[in-house]
Tab-separated table of C-alpha atoms in Angstrom:
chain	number	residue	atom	x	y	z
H	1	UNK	CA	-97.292	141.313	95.545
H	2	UNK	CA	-100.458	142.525	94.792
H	3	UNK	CA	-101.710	146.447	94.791
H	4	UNK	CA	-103.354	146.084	98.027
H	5	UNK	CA	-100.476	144.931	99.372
H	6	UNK	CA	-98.430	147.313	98.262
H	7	UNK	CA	-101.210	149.386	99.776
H	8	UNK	CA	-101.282	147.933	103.373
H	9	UNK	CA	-97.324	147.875	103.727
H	10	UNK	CA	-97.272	151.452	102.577
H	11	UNK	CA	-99.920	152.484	105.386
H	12	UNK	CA	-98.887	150.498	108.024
H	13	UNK	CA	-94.976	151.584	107.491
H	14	UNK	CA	-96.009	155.752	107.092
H	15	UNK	CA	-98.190	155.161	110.803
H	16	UNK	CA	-95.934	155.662	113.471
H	17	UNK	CA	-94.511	159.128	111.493
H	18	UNK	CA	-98.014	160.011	110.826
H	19	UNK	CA	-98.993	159.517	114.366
H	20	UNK	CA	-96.020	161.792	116.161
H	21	UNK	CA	-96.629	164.339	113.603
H	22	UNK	CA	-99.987	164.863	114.910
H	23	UNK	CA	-98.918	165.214	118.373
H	24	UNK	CA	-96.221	166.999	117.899
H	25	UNK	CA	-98.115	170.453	118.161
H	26	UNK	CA	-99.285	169.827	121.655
H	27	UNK	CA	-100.881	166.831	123.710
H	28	UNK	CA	-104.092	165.168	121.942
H	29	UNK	CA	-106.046	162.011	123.260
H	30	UNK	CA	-107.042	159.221	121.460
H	31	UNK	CA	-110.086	159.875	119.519
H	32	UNK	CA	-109.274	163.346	118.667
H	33	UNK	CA	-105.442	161.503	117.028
H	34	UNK	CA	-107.883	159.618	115.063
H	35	UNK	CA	-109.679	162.167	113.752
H	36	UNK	CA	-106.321	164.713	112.506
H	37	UNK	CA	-105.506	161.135	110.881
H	38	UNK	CA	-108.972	160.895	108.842
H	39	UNK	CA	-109.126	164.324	108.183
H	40	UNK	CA	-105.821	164.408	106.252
H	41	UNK	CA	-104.901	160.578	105.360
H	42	UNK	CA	-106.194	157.355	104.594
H	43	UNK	CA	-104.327	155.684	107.152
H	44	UNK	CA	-107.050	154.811	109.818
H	45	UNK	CA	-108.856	151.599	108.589
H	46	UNK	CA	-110.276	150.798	111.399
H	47	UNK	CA	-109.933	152.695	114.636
H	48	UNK	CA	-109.291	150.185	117.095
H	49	UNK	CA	-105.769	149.711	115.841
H	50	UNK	CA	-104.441	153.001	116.524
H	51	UNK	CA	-104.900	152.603	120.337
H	52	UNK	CA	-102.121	149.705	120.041
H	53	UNK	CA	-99.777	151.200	118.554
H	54	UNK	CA	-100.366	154.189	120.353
H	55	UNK	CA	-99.243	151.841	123.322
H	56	UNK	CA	-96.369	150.541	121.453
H	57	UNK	CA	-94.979	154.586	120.652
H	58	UNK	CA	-95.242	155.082	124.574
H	59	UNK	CA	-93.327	151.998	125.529
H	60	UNK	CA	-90.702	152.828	123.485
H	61	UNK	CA	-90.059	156.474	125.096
H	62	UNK	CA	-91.287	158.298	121.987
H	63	UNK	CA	-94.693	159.377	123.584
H	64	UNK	CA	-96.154	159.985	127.093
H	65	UNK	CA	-99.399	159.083	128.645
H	66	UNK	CA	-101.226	160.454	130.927
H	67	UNK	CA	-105.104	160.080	131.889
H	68	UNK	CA	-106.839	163.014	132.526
H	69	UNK	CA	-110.125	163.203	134.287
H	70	UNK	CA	-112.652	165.974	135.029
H	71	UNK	CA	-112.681	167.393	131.313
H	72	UNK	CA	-115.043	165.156	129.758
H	73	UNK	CA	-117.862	162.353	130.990
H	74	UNK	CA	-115.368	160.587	130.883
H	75	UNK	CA	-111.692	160.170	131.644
H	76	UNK	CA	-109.197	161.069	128.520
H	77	UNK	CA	-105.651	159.931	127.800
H	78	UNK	CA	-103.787	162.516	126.462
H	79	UNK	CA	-100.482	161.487	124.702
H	80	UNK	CA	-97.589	164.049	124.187
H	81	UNK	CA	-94.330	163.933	122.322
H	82	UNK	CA	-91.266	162.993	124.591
H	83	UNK	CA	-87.895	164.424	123.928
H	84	UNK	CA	-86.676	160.950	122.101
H	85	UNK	CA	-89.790	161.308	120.107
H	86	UNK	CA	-89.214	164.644	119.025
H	87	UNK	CA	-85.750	163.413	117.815
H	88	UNK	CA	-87.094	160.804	116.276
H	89	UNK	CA	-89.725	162.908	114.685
H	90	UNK	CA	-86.789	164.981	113.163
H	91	UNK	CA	-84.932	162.038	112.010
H	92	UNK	CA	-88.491	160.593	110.532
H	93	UNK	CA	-89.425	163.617	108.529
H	94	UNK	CA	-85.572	164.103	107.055
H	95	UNK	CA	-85.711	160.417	105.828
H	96	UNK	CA	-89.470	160.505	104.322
H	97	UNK	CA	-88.581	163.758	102.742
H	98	UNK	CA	-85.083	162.299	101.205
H	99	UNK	CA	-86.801	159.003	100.520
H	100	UNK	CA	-90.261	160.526	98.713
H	101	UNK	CA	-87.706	163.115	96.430
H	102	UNK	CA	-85.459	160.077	95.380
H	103	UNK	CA	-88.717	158.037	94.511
H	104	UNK	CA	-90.293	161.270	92.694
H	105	UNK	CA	-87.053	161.663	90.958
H	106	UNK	CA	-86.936	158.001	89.421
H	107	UNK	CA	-91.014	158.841	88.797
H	108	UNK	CA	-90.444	161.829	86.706
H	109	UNK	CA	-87.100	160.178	85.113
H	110	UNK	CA	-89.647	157.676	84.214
H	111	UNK	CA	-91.823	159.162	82.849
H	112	UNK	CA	-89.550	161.281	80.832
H	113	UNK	CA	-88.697	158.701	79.077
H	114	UNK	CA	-92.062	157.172	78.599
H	115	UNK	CA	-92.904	160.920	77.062
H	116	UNK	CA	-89.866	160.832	74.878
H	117	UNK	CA	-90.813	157.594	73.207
H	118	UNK	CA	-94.324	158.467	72.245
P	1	UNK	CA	-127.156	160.194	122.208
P	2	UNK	CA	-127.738	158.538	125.697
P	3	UNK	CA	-127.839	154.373	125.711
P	4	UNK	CA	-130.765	152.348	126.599
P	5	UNK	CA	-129.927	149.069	128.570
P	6	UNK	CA	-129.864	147.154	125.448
P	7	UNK	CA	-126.964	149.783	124.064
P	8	UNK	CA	-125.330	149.502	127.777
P	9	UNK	CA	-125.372	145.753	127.651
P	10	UNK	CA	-123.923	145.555	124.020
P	11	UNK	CA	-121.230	148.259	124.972
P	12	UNK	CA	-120.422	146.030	127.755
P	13	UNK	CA	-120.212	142.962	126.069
P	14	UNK	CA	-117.752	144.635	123.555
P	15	UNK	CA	-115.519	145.541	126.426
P	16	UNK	CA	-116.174	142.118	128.104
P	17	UNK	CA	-114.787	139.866	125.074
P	18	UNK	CA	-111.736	142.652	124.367
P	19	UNK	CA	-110.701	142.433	127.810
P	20	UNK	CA	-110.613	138.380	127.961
P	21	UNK	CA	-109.032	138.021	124.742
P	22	UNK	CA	-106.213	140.542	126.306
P	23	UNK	CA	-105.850	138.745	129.389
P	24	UNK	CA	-104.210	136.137	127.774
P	25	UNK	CA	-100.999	137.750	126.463
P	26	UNK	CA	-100.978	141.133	128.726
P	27	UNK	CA	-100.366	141.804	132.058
P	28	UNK	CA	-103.418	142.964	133.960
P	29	UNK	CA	-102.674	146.262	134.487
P	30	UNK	CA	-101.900	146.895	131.128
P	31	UNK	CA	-105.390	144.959	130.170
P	32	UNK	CA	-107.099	147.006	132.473
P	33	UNK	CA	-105.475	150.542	131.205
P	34	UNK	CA	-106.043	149.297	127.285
P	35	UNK	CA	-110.161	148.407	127.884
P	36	UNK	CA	-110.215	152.028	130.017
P	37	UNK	CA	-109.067	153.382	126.947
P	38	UNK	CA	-111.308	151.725	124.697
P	39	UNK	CA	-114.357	152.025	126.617
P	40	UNK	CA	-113.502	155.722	126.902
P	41	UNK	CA	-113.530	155.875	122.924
P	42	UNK	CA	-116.663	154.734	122.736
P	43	UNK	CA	-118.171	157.013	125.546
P	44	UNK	CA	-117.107	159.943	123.681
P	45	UNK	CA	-118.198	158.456	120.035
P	46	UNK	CA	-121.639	157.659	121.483
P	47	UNK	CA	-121.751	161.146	123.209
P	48	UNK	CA	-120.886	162.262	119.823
P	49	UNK	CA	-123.454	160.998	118.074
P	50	UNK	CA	-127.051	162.728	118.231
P	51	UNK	CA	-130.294	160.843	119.751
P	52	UNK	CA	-130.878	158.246	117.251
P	53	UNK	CA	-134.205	156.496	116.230
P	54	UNK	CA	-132.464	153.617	115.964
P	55	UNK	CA	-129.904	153.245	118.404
P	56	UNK	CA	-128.870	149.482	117.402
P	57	UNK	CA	-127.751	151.022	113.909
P	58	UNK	CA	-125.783	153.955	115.295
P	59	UNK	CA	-123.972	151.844	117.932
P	60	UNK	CA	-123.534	149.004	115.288
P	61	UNK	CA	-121.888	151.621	113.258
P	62	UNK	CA	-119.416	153.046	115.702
P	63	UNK	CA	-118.450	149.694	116.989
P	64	UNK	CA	-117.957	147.959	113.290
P	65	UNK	CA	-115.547	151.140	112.952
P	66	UNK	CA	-114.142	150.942	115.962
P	67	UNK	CA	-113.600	147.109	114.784
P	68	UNK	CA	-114.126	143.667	116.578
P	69	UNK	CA	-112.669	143.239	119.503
P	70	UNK	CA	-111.052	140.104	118.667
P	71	UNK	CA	-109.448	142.168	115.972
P	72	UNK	CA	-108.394	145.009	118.241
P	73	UNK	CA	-106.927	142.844	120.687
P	74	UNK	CA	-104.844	140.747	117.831
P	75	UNK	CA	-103.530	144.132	116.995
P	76	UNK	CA	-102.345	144.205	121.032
P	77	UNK	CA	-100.961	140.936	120.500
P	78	UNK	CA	-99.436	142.171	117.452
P	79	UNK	CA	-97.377	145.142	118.253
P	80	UNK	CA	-96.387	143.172	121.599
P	81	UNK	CA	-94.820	141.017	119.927
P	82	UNK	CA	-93.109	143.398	117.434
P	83	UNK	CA	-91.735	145.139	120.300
P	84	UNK	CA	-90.252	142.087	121.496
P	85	UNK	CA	-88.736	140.685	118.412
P	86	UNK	CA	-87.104	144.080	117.537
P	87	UNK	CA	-86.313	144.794	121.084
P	88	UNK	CA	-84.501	141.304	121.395
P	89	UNK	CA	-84.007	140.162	118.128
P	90	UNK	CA	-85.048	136.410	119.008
P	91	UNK	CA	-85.363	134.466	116.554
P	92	UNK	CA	-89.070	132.317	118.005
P	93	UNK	CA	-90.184	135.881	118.709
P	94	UNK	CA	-89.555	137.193	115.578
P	95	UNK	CA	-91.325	134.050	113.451
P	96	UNK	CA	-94.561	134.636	115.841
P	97	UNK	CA	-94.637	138.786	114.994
P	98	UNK	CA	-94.556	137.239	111.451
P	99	UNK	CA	-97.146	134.759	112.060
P	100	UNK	CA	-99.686	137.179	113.831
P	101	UNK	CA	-99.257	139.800	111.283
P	102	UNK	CA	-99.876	137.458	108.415
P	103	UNK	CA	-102.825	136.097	110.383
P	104	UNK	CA	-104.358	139.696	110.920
P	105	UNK	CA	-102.909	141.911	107.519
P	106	UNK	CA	-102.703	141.343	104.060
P	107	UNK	CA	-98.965	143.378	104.483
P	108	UNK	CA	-97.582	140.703	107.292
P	109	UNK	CA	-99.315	137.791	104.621
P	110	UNK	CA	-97.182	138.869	102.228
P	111	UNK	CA	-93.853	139.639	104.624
P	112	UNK	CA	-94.148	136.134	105.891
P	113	UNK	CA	-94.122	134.853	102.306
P	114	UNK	CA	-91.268	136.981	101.322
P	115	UNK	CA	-89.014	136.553	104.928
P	116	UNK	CA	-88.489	137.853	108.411
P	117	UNK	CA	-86.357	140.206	107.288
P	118	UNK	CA	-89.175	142.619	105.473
P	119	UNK	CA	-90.781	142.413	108.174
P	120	UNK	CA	-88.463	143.507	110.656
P	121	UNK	CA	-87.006	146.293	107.969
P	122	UNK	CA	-90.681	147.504	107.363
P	123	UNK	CA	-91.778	147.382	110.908
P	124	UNK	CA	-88.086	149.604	112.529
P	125	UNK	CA	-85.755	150.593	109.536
P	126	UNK	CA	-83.721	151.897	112.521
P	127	UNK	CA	-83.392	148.288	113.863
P	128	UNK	CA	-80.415	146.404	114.234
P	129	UNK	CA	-82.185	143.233	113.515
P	130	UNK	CA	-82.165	144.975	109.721
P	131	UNK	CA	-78.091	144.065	109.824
């Protein structure tokens, strides 16, 4: 595998956390979940992909849609964490956060060892 | 930064191919709600953006990181057909979401090298497919 690979599976796979983390403070529309994403990650490559699996979040129950007109020029659709995806969210964050100390563990074990032997 | 005709008919177009490349996996309604969404991205980019002496640029700009449309609407296609093969578990649906990912990602290039099963594990580690 190469390192952009490793990259792209890494991104795509930390998304759908990364995406009902940023509306899990309140209801945000499209463009403005886009922009949280770029202002703290690297995980928006190109924008138009985000509106898919937006889609795909709200089919499965985790988010909620709803268009809302009047606010803008144009009409917004505002997506909001449902109850499953607050669960979810929970169940997410617990795993990342177990997952990331194990692999920072092995990181620092390695490197331990790579300190040792110099 | 307000459009010209030219920026109109190039915003249009845009919408134009994303919506006929949708129509031919998605249900209308669901085509119609996607492009609505789209277009209303790029209302509020272009709104965004101050009065440019060179419109063409700007708009070229927001729509190359916006991406193709073909692009966008593989990425529909795509996460369809995830859905489906984790929601079922069938075994043709699962080999396409394989297939379209290692068509449109270097990730889903190298999942369809190494199995289905990556896939599926990287896609919903919750899945029962995983078993």
């Amino acid at each position: 595998m190469s390192h952009e690979t490793w990259q792209e599976q890494l991104r795509r796979g930390s998304l759908d956390l990364a995406i009902l983390l940023t509306v899990s403070p309140g209801p945000r529309y499209g463009l403005a979940i886009i922009q949280h994403l770029e202002a703290f990650t690297d995980l928006v490559v190109s924008e138009g992909t985000i509106y898919p699996i937006l889609g795909r979040l709200t089919r499965e129950g985790l988010l909620d849609a709803t268009w809302v007109e009047g606010e803008a020029a144009h009409a917004r659709k505002y997506y909001r964490l449902t109850k499953a995806g607050a669960q979810r969210l929970d169940q997410m964050k617990r795993e990342w956060r177990e997952f990331a100390g194990k692999i920072t563990r092995l990181i620092d074990d390695a490197e331990r060892h790579d300190h040792a032997a110099q | 930064m307000q459009l010209s005709d030219t920026g109109e008919s190039r915003v249009n177009g845009y919408l134009f191919v994303l919506e006929r490349s949708l129509k031919t996996f998605l249900p209308i309604d669901v085509v119609r709600d996607a492009v609505r969404e789209i277009e209303s991205h790029l209302r509020e980019r272009i709104g965004a953006t101050d009065a440019s002496p060179n419109e063409r640029v700007a708009l070229e700009q927001i729509l190359s990181e916006l991406g193709p449309p073909l692009r966008v609407a593989q990425a529909y296609s795509a996460e369809r057909t995830i859905d489906e093969a984790v929601a079922t578990g069938r075994f043709v649906a699962t080999v396409r979401a394989v297939s379209q990912l290692a068509a449109s990602t270097l990730g889903g290039f190298s999942s369809s090298r190494a199995g289905c099963s990556s896939v599926i594990w990287f896609r919903s580690p919750s899945s029962p497919s995983q078993s």
